[in-house]
Coordinates of C-alpha atoms in Angstrom, one line a residue:
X1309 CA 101.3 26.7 -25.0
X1310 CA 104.6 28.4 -25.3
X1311 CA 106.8 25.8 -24.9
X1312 CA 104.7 22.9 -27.5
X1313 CA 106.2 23.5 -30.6
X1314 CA 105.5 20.7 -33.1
X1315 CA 107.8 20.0 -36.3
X1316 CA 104.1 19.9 -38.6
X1317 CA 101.5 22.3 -39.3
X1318 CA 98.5 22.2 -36.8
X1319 CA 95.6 22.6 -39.5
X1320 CA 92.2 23.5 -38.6
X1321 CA 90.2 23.0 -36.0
X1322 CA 88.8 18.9 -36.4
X1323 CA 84.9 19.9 -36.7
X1324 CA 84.6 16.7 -39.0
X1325 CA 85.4 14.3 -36.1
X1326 CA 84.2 16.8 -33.1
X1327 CA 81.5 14.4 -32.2
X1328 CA 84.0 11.5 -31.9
X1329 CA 86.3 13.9 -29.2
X1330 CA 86.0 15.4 -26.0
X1331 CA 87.9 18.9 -26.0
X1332 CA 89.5 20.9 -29.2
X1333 CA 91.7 18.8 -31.8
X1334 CA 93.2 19.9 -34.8
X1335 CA 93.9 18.1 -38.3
X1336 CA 96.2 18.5 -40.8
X1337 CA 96.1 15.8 -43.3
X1338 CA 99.6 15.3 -44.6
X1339 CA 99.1 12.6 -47.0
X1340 CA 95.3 11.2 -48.8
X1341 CA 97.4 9.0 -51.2
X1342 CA 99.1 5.3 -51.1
X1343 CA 98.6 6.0 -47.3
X1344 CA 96.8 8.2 -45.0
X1345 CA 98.9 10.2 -42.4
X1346 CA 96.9 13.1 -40.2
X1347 CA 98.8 15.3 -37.9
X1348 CA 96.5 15.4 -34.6
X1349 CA 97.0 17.8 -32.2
X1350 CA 94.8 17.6 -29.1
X1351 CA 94.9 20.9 -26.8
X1352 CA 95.3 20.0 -22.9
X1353 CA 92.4 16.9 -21.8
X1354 CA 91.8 16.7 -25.4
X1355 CA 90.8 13.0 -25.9
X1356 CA 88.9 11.0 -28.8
X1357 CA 86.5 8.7 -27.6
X1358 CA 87.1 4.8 -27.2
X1359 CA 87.1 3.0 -31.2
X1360 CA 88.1 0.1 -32.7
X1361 CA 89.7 0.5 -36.6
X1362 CA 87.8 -2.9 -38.3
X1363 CA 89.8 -4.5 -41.3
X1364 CA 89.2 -7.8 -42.8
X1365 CA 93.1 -7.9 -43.4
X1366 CA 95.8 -5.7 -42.4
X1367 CA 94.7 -2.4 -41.8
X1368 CA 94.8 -0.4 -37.7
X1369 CA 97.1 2.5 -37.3
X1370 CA 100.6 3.8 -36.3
X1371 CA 100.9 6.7 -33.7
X1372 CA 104.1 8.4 -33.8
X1373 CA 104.3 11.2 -31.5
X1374 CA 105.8 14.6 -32.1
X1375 CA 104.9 17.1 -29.5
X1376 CA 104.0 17.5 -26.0
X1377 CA 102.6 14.8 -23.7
X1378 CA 99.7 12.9 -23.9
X1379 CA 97.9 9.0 -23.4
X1380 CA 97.0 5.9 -25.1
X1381 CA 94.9 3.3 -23.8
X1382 CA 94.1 -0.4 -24.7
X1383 CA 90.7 -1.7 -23.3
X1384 CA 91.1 -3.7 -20.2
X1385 CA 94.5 -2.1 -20.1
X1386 CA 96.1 0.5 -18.1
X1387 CA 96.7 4.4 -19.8
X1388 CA 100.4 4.7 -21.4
X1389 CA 102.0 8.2 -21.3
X1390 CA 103.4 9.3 -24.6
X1391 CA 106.0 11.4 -25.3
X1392 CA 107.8 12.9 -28.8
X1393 CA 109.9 9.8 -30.2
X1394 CA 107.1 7.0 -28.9
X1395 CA 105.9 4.8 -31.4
X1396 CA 102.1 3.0 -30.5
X1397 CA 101.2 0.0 -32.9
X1398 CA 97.8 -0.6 -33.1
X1399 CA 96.4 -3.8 -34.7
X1400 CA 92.8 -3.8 -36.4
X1401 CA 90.3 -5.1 -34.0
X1402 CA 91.7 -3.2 -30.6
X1403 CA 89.5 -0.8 -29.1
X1404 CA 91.7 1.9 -27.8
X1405 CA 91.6 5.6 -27.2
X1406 CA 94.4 7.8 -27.1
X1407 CA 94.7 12.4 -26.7
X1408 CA 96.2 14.8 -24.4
X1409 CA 97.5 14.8 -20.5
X1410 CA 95.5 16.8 -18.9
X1411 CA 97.7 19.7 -18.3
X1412 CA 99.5 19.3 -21.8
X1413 CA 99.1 19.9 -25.7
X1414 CA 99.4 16.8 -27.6
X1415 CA 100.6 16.1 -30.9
X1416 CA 100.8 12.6 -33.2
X1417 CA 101.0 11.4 -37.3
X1418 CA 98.2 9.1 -37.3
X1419 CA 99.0 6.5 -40.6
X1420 CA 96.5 4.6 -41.5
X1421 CA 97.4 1.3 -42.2
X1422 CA 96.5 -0.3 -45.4
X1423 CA 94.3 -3.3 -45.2
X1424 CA 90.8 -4.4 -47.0
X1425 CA 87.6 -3.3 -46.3
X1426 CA 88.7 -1.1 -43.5
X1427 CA 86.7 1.6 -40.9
X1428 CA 86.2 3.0 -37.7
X1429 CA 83.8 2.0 -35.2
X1430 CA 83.2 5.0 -32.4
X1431 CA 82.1 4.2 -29.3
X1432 CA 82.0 5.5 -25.7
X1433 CA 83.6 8.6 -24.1
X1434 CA 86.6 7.5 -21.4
X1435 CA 85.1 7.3 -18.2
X1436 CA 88.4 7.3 -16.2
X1437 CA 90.3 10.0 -17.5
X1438 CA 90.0 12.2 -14.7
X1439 CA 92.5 9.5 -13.2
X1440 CA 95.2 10.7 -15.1
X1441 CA 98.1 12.5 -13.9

């Protein structure tokens, strides 16, 4: 881990989500107010599971990656790599995963996007990940 250095606090290890991830991730939540923002950091293979963020209007999240390299994936889709500076857009009603490379820490702001009666649905564990380079 000596060259990951991201710009935000890790936080603590995610124990309140652990179910919901395969390998160690860390969360930091920068903002609980007007709009949620967590700092996620994913240690190497670090993934969540697949999970769809329901609204009945507006809602999803915004990735906006800080540090190291990691995934995103769309179901039905093929796995896009992320680097610092990428920007992911993810509309209510996708199921998606996203995490670390294999062989690299991982870090994002995950902001919650406002919308009405909004949550997360949790599903499956990614099957293909060993796939990744």
């Amino acid at each position: 881990m000596c060259d990951f250095q991201d710009i935000f606090p890790r936080g603590e290890e995610n124990t309140a989500f652990a179910q919901y991830f395969v390998g160690q991730s860390y969360l930091n939540m920068l903002s609980t107010q007007q709009v949620g923002i967590g700092n996620v950091t994913f240690e190497p293979g670090c993934r969540n599971n697949w999970h769809i963020h329901h609204a009945k209007s507006g809602g999803g999240q915004i990735l906006l990656c800080t540090a190291g390299r990691g995934y995103y994936q769309e179901w039905g889709e093929p796995a896009r790599e992320l680097h610092p500076g990428d920007v992911v857009n993810i509309p209510a009603e996708v199921k998606h995963w996203h995490g670390a490379a294999p062989d690299s820490w991982f870090s994002h702001l995950a902001v919650e996007v406002p919308g009405e009666e909004t949550k997360t649905e949790w599903y499956e564990p990614v099957a293909d990940y060993g796939k990744l380079k």
